[in-house]
Short mmCIF file of C-alpha atoms and ligand atoms in Angstrom, two decimals:
data_model
loop_
_atom_site.label_atom_id
_atom_site.label_comp_id
_atom_site.label_asym_id
_atom_site.label_seq_id
_atom_site.Cartn_x
_atom_site.Cartn_y
_atom_site.Cartn_z
CA MET A 1 -18.40 7.08 36.60
CA VAL A 2 -17.72 4.41 34.42
CA ILE A 3 -17.30 0.59 34.89
CA PHE A 4 -15.78 -1.45 31.90
CA GLY A 5 -14.92 -4.98 31.63
CA ARG A 6 -17.18 -8.53 30.19
CA GLY A 7 -20.04 -9.55 32.80
CA CYS A 8 -19.76 -6.49 34.19
CA PHE A 9 -22.85 -6.13 33.54
CA ASP A 10 -23.92 -8.29 36.71
CA GLN A 11 -22.57 -5.66 38.55
CA LEU A 12 -25.23 -3.46 38.18
CA GLU A 13 -27.70 -4.00 40.89
CA ASP A 14 -24.32 -3.07 43.61
CA ILE A 15 -24.64 0.30 41.89
CA LEU A 16 -28.25 0.87 41.72
CA SER A 17 -28.61 -0.29 45.04
CA ALA A 18 -27.11 2.94 46.81
CA LYS A 19 -29.28 4.54 45.12
CA ARG A 20 -32.62 2.87 46.15
CA ARG A 21 -34.70 4.80 48.64
CA GLN A 22 -35.63 1.53 50.63
CA PRO A 23 -38.96 0.36 51.00
CA THR A 24 -41.03 3.16 48.62
CA GLY A 25 -37.84 3.77 46.19
CA GLY A 26 -38.21 1.96 43.13
CA MET A 27 -35.90 1.96 39.31
CA VAL A 28 -37.22 2.27 36.01
CA PHE A 29 -35.70 0.07 33.33
CA LEU A 30 -36.06 1.36 29.34
CA VAL A 31 -35.07 -1.69 27.57
CA ASP A 32 -34.47 -1.87 23.80
CA ASP A 33 -37.42 -4.75 22.91
CA ILE A 34 -35.27 -6.19 20.68
CA PHE A 35 -34.26 -8.10 24.09
CA GLU A 36 -37.64 -9.03 24.71
CA ALA A 37 -37.74 -12.42 24.14
CA GLY A 38 -35.26 -14.56 24.88
CA ASP A 39 -33.52 -14.33 28.92
CA PHE A 40 -32.35 -10.42 29.05
CA LYS A 41 -34.77 -10.11 31.76
CA LYS A 42 -33.91 -12.92 33.80
CA ARG A 43 -30.34 -10.76 33.91
CA LEU A 44 -32.26 -7.47 35.05
CA PRO A 45 -31.98 -6.70 38.84
CA LEU A 46 -35.45 -5.77 39.23
CA LYS A 47 -37.37 -5.88 42.51
CA ASN A 48 -40.98 -5.12 43.55
CA THR A 49 -41.45 -1.26 43.19
CA ASP A 50 -39.41 -1.56 39.84
CA GLN A 51 -40.72 -0.45 36.79
CA LEU A 52 -39.81 -2.38 33.27
CA ILE A 53 -41.03 -0.82 30.05
CA TRP A 54 -40.20 -2.43 26.58
CA VAL A 55 -38.51 0.74 24.72
CA ASN A 56 -39.06 0.59 20.44
CA VAL A 57 -36.83 2.28 18.32
CA ASP A 58 -38.08 1.70 14.88
CA ASP A 59 -38.07 4.82 14.66
CA GLU A 60 -35.93 7.19 16.29
CA PRO A 61 -37.18 8.33 19.03
CA LYS A 62 -39.55 11.05 18.72
CA THR A 63 -40.30 13.87 21.26
CA SER A 64 -43.63 12.66 21.40
CA TYR A 65 -42.89 9.29 22.62
CA VAL A 66 -40.28 10.65 24.99
CA ASP A 67 -44.00 12.79 26.51
CA GLN A 68 -45.78 9.46 26.42
CA LEU A 69 -42.97 7.12 28.70
CA THR A 70 -42.18 10.23 30.68
CA GLU A 71 -46.03 9.98 31.81
CA THR A 72 -46.59 6.01 32.06
CA VAL A 73 -43.77 6.56 34.75
CA LYS A 74 -45.25 8.95 36.69
CA VAL A 75 -48.60 7.33 37.04
CA GLN A 76 -46.14 4.26 38.04
CA PHE A 77 -44.55 6.92 40.86
CA ALA A 78 -47.37 9.25 41.57
CA GLN A 79 -47.94 7.22 45.09
CA HIS A 80 -44.99 7.34 45.67
CA PRO A 81 -43.90 10.02 48.29
CA GLN A 82 -41.09 11.65 46.20
CA ARG A 83 -43.31 10.98 43.12
CA LEU A 84 -40.28 10.07 41.49
CA PRO A 85 -38.53 7.21 40.99
CA ASP A 86 -34.77 7.01 42.37
CA GLY A 87 -33.37 5.78 38.91
CA VAL A 88 -33.79 5.42 34.69
CA ILE A 89 -31.59 2.69 33.31
CA GLY A 90 -31.55 2.58 29.57
CA ILE A 91 -30.28 -0.12 28.03
CA GLY A 92 -30.00 -0.79 24.21
CA GLY A 93 -28.30 0.92 21.47
CA GLY A 94 -28.23 4.75 21.20
CA SER A 95 -31.92 5.26 20.72
CA THR A 96 -32.56 3.37 23.81
CA MET A 97 -29.82 5.49 25.78
CA ASP A 98 -31.24 8.70 24.65
CA LEU A 99 -34.96 7.54 25.60
CA ALA A 100 -33.50 7.55 29.22
CA LYS A 101 -31.71 10.49 29.29
CA ALA A 102 -34.95 12.32 27.64
CA VAL A 103 -36.71 10.78 30.61
CA ALA A 104 -35.12 11.63 33.34
CA LEU A 105 -34.77 15.17 32.56
CA MET A 106 -38.34 15.45 31.54
CA LEU A 107 -39.44 13.73 34.98
CA THR A 108 -38.34 16.65 36.75
CA ASN A 109 -38.75 19.41 34.05
CA PRO A 110 -42.23 20.45 33.24
CA GLY A 111 -43.47 20.91 29.93
CA SER A 112 -43.00 18.88 26.21
CA SER A 113 -39.29 17.53 25.62
CA VAL A 114 -40.40 19.83 22.34
CA ASP A 115 -39.59 23.28 24.66
CA TYR A 116 -35.80 21.59 25.73
CA GLN A 117 -34.37 20.83 22.18
CA GLY A 118 -31.58 23.08 21.60
CA TRP A 119 -28.90 24.16 23.86
CA ASP A 120 -28.91 24.19 27.46
CA LEU A 121 -32.64 25.05 28.22
CA ILE A 122 -33.35 22.37 31.01
CA LYS A 123 -33.58 23.94 33.80
CA ASN A 124 -33.69 21.47 36.69
CA PRO A 125 -31.71 18.57 37.45
CA ALA A 126 -32.31 14.87 36.29
CA VAL A 127 -33.66 12.16 37.90
CA TYR A 128 -30.10 9.73 38.49
CA HIS A 129 -29.70 7.80 35.22
CA VAL A 130 -27.20 5.19 33.62
CA ALA A 131 -26.22 3.66 30.51
CA VAL A 132 -25.57 0.32 29.32
CA PRO A 133 -24.96 0.12 25.87
CA THR A 134 -25.77 -3.19 23.53
CA LEU A 135 -24.38 -1.76 20.79
CA SER A 136 -21.33 1.02 20.19
CA GLY A 137 -20.53 3.82 18.27
CA THR A 138 -22.84 6.80 18.79
CA GLY A 139 -21.35 8.10 22.33
CA ALA A 140 -24.86 8.40 23.51
CA GLU A 141 -23.39 6.53 26.75
CA VAL A 142 -21.31 9.79 27.48
CA SER A 143 -22.21 12.57 25.82
CA ARG A 144 -24.01 15.97 26.89
CA THR A 145 -27.06 15.66 24.47
CA THR A 146 -30.57 13.49 23.77
CA VAL A 147 -30.98 13.37 20.24
CA LEU A 148 -35.03 13.88 19.04
CA THR A 149 -37.23 14.43 16.69
CA GLY A 150 -39.88 17.23 17.49
CA PRO A 151 -42.62 18.08 15.35
CA GLU A 152 -40.33 20.25 13.28
CA LYS A 153 -36.98 19.68 13.56
CA LYS A 154 -34.69 16.62 14.59
CA LEU A 155 -32.55 18.46 18.04
CA GLY A 156 -30.69 17.57 20.64
CA ILE A 157 -31.84 18.58 23.93
CA ASN A 158 -27.83 19.40 24.90
CA SER A 159 -27.51 20.41 28.51
CA ASP A 160 -25.27 19.55 31.74
CA HIS A 161 -28.41 17.36 32.86
CA THR A 162 -28.31 15.60 30.49
CA VAL A 163 -24.79 13.83 30.58
CA PHE A 164 -25.44 9.72 32.36
CA ASP A 165 -24.79 9.30 35.85
CA GLN A 166 -23.42 6.57 35.38
CA MET A 167 -21.76 3.73 32.71
CA VAL A 168 -21.88 0.16 32.88
CA LEU A 169 -19.44 -0.47 30.18
CA ASP A 170 -19.62 -3.96 28.95
CA PRO A 171 -18.64 -5.74 25.96
CA ASP A 172 -20.40 -8.80 25.57
CA LEU A 173 -23.53 -6.91 25.40
CA ILE A 174 -22.40 -5.80 21.89
CA THR A 175 -21.29 -8.99 20.79
CA GLY A 176 -24.52 -9.90 19.15
CA ALA A 177 -25.68 -6.97 17.02
CA PRO A 178 -26.03 -7.77 13.64
CA ARG A 179 -23.31 -7.44 11.65
CA GLU A 180 -24.38 -4.26 9.01
CA GLN A 181 -25.95 -2.77 12.31
CA ARG A 182 -22.89 -2.65 14.24
CA PHE A 183 -20.70 -1.36 11.34
CA TYR A 184 -22.83 1.59 10.60
CA THR A 185 -23.08 2.43 14.07
CA GLY A 186 -19.15 1.70 14.26
CA MET A 187 -18.85 4.18 11.22
CA ASP A 188 -21.16 7.01 13.65
CA CYS A 189 -17.90 6.45 15.46
CA TYR A 190 -15.48 6.97 12.82
CA ILE A 191 -17.68 9.53 11.80
CA HIS A 192 -17.34 11.60 15.45
CA CYS A 193 -13.37 11.39 14.86
CA ILE A 194 -12.73 12.28 11.38
CA GLU A 195 -15.26 15.27 12.03
CA SER A 196 -13.38 16.51 15.42
CA LEU A 197 -10.30 16.28 14.38
CA THR A 198 -10.32 18.11 11.15
CA GLY A 199 -12.86 20.83 12.61
CA THR A 200 -12.04 24.29 13.94
CA PHE A 201 -13.09 24.13 17.39
CA LEU A 202 -10.37 21.26 17.88
CA ASN A 203 -8.37 21.45 21.09
CA SER A 204 -5.95 19.20 23.35
CA PHE A 205 -9.28 17.63 24.89
CA SER A 206 -10.62 16.68 21.80
CA ARG A 207 -7.73 16.10 19.61
CA SER A 208 -6.58 13.81 22.40
CA TYR A 209 -9.63 11.65 22.39
CA GLY A 210 -10.26 11.36 18.79
CA GLU A 211 -6.54 10.06 17.45
CA LYS A 212 -7.77 7.64 20.25
CA ALA A 213 -10.78 6.46 19.30
CA LEU A 214 -9.39 6.69 15.70
CA GLU A 215 -6.83 4.08 16.03
CA LEU A 216 -9.68 2.04 17.97
CA CYS A 217 -12.11 2.39 14.82
CA ARG A 218 -9.10 0.98 12.33
CA ASP A 219 -8.30 -1.90 14.32
CA VAL A 220 -11.72 -2.36 14.56
CA PHE A 221 -12.98 -1.62 11.58
CA LEU A 222 -9.70 -2.53 8.43
CA GLY A 223 -7.76 -5.43 11.26
CA LYS A 224 -8.90 -8.67 12.43
CA GLY A 225 -6.96 -8.49 15.93
CA PRO A 226 -8.37 -9.67 19.36
CA ASP A 227 -11.08 -7.61 21.52
CA GLN A 228 -12.93 -6.57 18.67
CA ASP A 229 -15.52 -5.77 21.33
CA ASP A 230 -14.22 -4.12 23.37
CA LYS A 231 -11.75 -2.19 21.18
CA LEU A 232 -15.32 -0.83 19.35
CA MET A 233 -16.66 -0.26 22.99
CA MET A 234 -13.93 2.14 24.04
CA ALA A 235 -13.64 3.74 20.75
CA SER A 236 -17.37 4.79 21.23
CA TYR A 237 -16.93 6.35 24.58
CA PHE A 238 -13.56 8.33 23.35
CA GLY A 239 -15.04 9.40 20.01
CA GLY A 240 -18.09 10.62 21.93
CA MET A 241 -15.74 12.46 24.70
CA SER A 242 -13.82 13.84 21.90
CA ILE A 243 -16.62 15.96 20.43
CA ALA A 244 -18.05 16.31 24.04
CA TYR A 245 -15.14 19.47 23.22
CA SER A 246 -15.38 19.94 20.26
CA GLN A 247 -18.40 19.28 17.03
CA VAL A 248 -19.26 16.45 14.14
CA GLY A 249 -19.94 18.35 11.34
CA ILE A 250 -21.45 18.61 7.63
CA CYS A 251 -22.02 14.51 7.38
CA HIS A 252 -23.97 14.69 10.98
CA ALA A 253 -25.87 17.75 9.56
CA LEU A 254 -26.92 15.85 6.33
CA SER A 255 -27.61 13.24 7.74
CA TYR A 256 -29.91 14.73 10.45
CA GLY A 257 -32.03 15.93 7.41
CA LEU A 258 -32.06 12.23 5.90
CA SER A 259 -33.28 11.02 9.22
CA PHE A 260 -36.28 13.47 9.21
CA VAL A 261 -37.35 13.37 5.72
CA LEU A 262 -36.58 9.59 5.43
CA GLY A 263 -36.59 8.10 8.47
CA LEU A 264 -33.15 6.88 8.05
CA HIS A 265 -31.34 5.72 11.69
CA HIS A 266 -28.33 8.09 12.13
CA GLY A 267 -25.38 5.43 11.69
CA ILE A 268 -26.82 4.76 7.81
CA GLY A 269 -27.11 7.89 7.34
CA ASN A 270 -24.13 9.08 8.79
CA SER A 271 -22.47 6.08 6.08
CA ILE A 272 -24.71 7.41 2.88
CA ALA A 273 -23.82 11.48 3.57
CA PHE A 274 -20.24 10.56 4.60
CA ASP A 275 -19.54 9.13 0.81
CA TYR A 276 -20.34 11.96 -1.48
CA LEU A 277 -17.98 14.50 1.08
CA GLU A 278 -14.21 13.66 -0.42
CA GLU A 279 -13.65 16.91 -1.34
CA PHE A 280 -14.38 18.37 2.26
CA TYR A 281 -13.19 15.07 3.80
CA GLY A 282 -10.87 13.48 1.40
CA PRO A 283 -8.42 10.72 3.40
CA GLY A 284 -11.58 10.30 5.38
CA VAL A 285 -13.71 9.17 3.03
CA ARG A 286 -11.06 7.26 1.31
CA GLU A 287 -10.08 5.25 4.74
CA PHE A 288 -14.13 4.67 4.95
CA ARG A 289 -14.75 3.25 1.25
CA ARG A 290 -11.68 0.72 2.95
CA MET A 291 -13.52 -0.06 6.11
CA LEU A 292 -16.70 -0.78 3.56
CA GLU A 293 -14.71 -2.88 0.88
CA THR A 294 -13.36 -5.00 4.09
CA GLN A 295 -16.14 -5.41 6.28
CA GLU A 296 -18.29 -5.85 2.95
CA ILE A 297 -21.10 -3.67 3.21
CA ALA A 298 -22.91 -2.15 0.04
CA LEU A 299 -24.03 1.57 0.86
CA PRO A 300 -27.66 1.97 -0.28
CA ARG A 301 -27.86 4.58 -3.32
CA ASN A 302 -30.27 7.35 -5.02
CA ILE A 303 -32.07 6.99 -2.13
CA VAL A 304 -33.01 10.80 -2.66
CA ALA A 305 -34.44 10.07 -6.19
CA ASP A 306 -38.76 9.57 -5.33
CA LEU A 307 -38.83 13.01 -2.69
CA SER A 308 -40.58 16.11 -4.09
CA ALA A 309 -38.97 18.99 -4.19
CA ALA A 310 -40.55 20.14 -1.11
CA GLN A 311 -39.23 17.34 1.27
CA ILE A 312 -35.63 17.69 -0.56
CA GLU A 313 -36.05 20.95 0.88
CA LYS A 314 -37.31 20.35 4.30
CA MET A 315 -34.05 18.20 4.60
CA VAL A 316 -32.15 21.43 3.61
CA ASP A 317 -33.98 23.20 6.49
CA VAL A 318 -33.25 20.51 8.78
CA ALA A 319 -29.57 21.06 8.34
CA MET A 320 -29.55 24.39 8.08
CA ILE A 321 -30.53 24.51 11.83
CA LEU A 322 -27.47 23.30 13.30
CA GLU A 323 -25.34 25.84 12.94
CA PRO A 324 -22.39 24.99 15.34
CA LEU A 325 -21.81 21.94 12.79
CA TRP A 326 -21.44 23.75 9.73
CA GLU A 327 -19.48 26.41 11.85
CA ASN A 328 -16.93 23.62 13.50
CA ALA A 329 -16.88 22.16 9.67
CA LEU A 330 -16.07 25.50 7.70
CA GLY A 331 -15.34 28.36 10.48
CA PRO A 332 -17.18 31.62 10.91
CA ASP A 333 -18.02 32.20 7.56
CA TRP A 334 -19.60 28.94 6.78
CA LYS A 335 -23.02 30.83 5.46
CA LYS A 336 -21.19 32.37 2.24
CA LEU A 337 -19.46 28.80 1.76
CA MET A 338 -22.07 26.61 2.29
CA PRO A 339 -25.71 28.50 0.38
CA ARG A 340 -28.51 26.72 0.66
CA SER A 341 -28.26 25.46 -3.22
CA ARG A 342 -24.45 23.63 -1.85
CA ILE A 343 -26.16 21.88 0.35
CA ARG A 344 -29.32 20.96 -2.01
CA GLU A 345 -26.66 19.76 -4.55
CA LEU A 346 -25.22 17.69 -1.66
CA TYR A 347 -28.37 16.23 -1.13
CA LEU A 348 -29.31 15.06 -4.86
CA ARG A 349 -26.05 13.25 -5.18
CA MET A 350 -27.48 10.60 -2.66
N1 LIG B 401 -27.08 11.43 22.15
C1 LIG B 401 -26.13 11.02 21.43
O1 LIG B 401 -25.46 11.49 21.55
C2 LIG B 401 -26.13 10.51 20.05
C3 LIG B 401 -25.01 10.14 19.21
C4 LIG B 401 -25.33 10.07 18.02
C5 LIG B 401 -26.38 9.04 17.77
N2 LIG B 401 -27.77 9.43 18.54
C6 LIG B 401 -28.96 8.68 18.44
O2 LIG B 401 -28.67 7.15 18.41
C7 LIG B 401 -29.62 6.76 17.74
C8 LIG B 401 -29.45 5.59 16.97
O3 LIG B 401 -28.12 4.46 17.39
P1 LIG B 401 -27.85 3.28 17.40
O4 LIG B 401 -27.19 3.70 15.76
O5 LIG B 401 -26.65 2.62 18.55
O6 LIG B 401 -28.44 2.23 17.06
P2 LIG B 401 -30.33 1.96 17.47
O7 LIG B 401 -30.26 2.58 18.67
O8 LIG B 401 -31.06 3.20 17.19
O9 LIG B 401 -30.53 0.82 17.61
C9 LIG B 401 -31.05 0.11 15.81
C10 LIG B 401 -30.92 -0.76 16.16
O10 LIG B 401 -30.56 -1.94 16.44
C11 LIG B 401 -31.34 -2.91 17.27
N3 LIG B 401 -30.47 -3.35 18.43
C12 LIG B 401 -29.61 -2.73 19.59
N4 LIG B 401 -28.50 -3.43 20.22
C13 LIG B 401 -28.82 -4.41 19.74
C14 LIG B 401 -28.60 -6.08 20.10
N5 LIG B 401 -27.22 -5.67 20.88
N6 LIG B 401 -28.30 -7.05 19.05
C15 LIG B 401 -29.35 -6.90 18.00
N7 LIG B 401 -30.04 -5.23 17.19
C16 LIG B 401 -29.62 -4.61 18.94
C17 LIG B 401 -32.07 -2.02 17.89
O11 LIG B 401 -32.98 -2.77 18.53
C18 LIG B 401 -32.92 -1.30 16.44
O12 LIG B 401 -33.33 -2.36 15.79
C19 LIG B 401 -29.80 7.16 16.86
O13 LIG B 401 -31.55 7.83 17.45
C20 LIG B 401 -29.34 9.06 16.54
O14 LIG B 401 -29.82 9.75 17.12
C21 LIG B 401 -27.39 9.82 19.77
FE1 LIG B 402 -23.20 10.67 15.46
#
């Protein structure tokens, strides 16, 4: 289910009330702590049985953080008859939405979130969960994954149960995002479109959504028309839908390695990597450079200069785990086309 429109955030309680088990029920609000200062809290439809947790996303979501948050929720709801909240609402960018997805899953699945990094390992349906994006581009509001960094790898919990039950898309909420952050997160969407539309997994479903998302990204990052926030929010949604039935590609694989070793956030990691991928995504990379120019963004350079050989190898390891991404980009023979040495060379350029 999805609602869209400026101000629609104020309908959140109408949606939640249908899910509240009176009188013992309670909702968990996981909210980006960037909103802790200010009046945003007053807009949260908090009831006295609800739990509000301000989450910190200075680091992208780690499995250890997910396990810790899940424990905090379990303790709060230990005395409730169902021992579970009625729902989990994630309010923030991709990181916060991913935390909400992961906590909703881990409340009903035993063990650590590390055990579920991969494809279709989740056994039990999640607690009801709702996405409220405050940044647009990742498509996390619509995707079937929650991307987590564990001790060994950065890899999503990919499953049908990961998908949000409800999305509340209110363009007002992304209006205040800092210019550079908005750009980098927006480029995540643009790169989703390019990787999906040029990939070998492309099909009519992915093409339909990907083409529309790409058009919206061009309006937002190369044009100056009205309704930029509305368009970016829809681009994120459509871009996420596009990769739901296809895959991302080389840029994302490399970006995961950058995040794992350097702690770079996803959008900026993607942007850094994409600039070196002209040989694979020529027209897309050239258009991306025009967007950089139009938006007056200067990419960080020489980011691997101080890394040890072992750290570079770790980046290559992390990137190579993502086999479906390479296969989407290069086809079933990707291992021949992209040996370790070539991945290493790409990193060394950055
Ligand atoms: N699940 C998926 O399908 C998927 C896809 C792509 C990326 N991701 C994940 O999404 C994350 C990146 O998400 P993101 O780019 O949206 O950024 P983010 O959630 O990591 O947030 C980036 C920064 O912006 C701040 N912020 C968020 N909303 C704001 C607002 N309205 N105003 C001011 N500051 C705000 C945050 O506090 C943070 O400091 C990564 O963890 C990545 O792995 C997930
Ligand atoms: Fe992405």
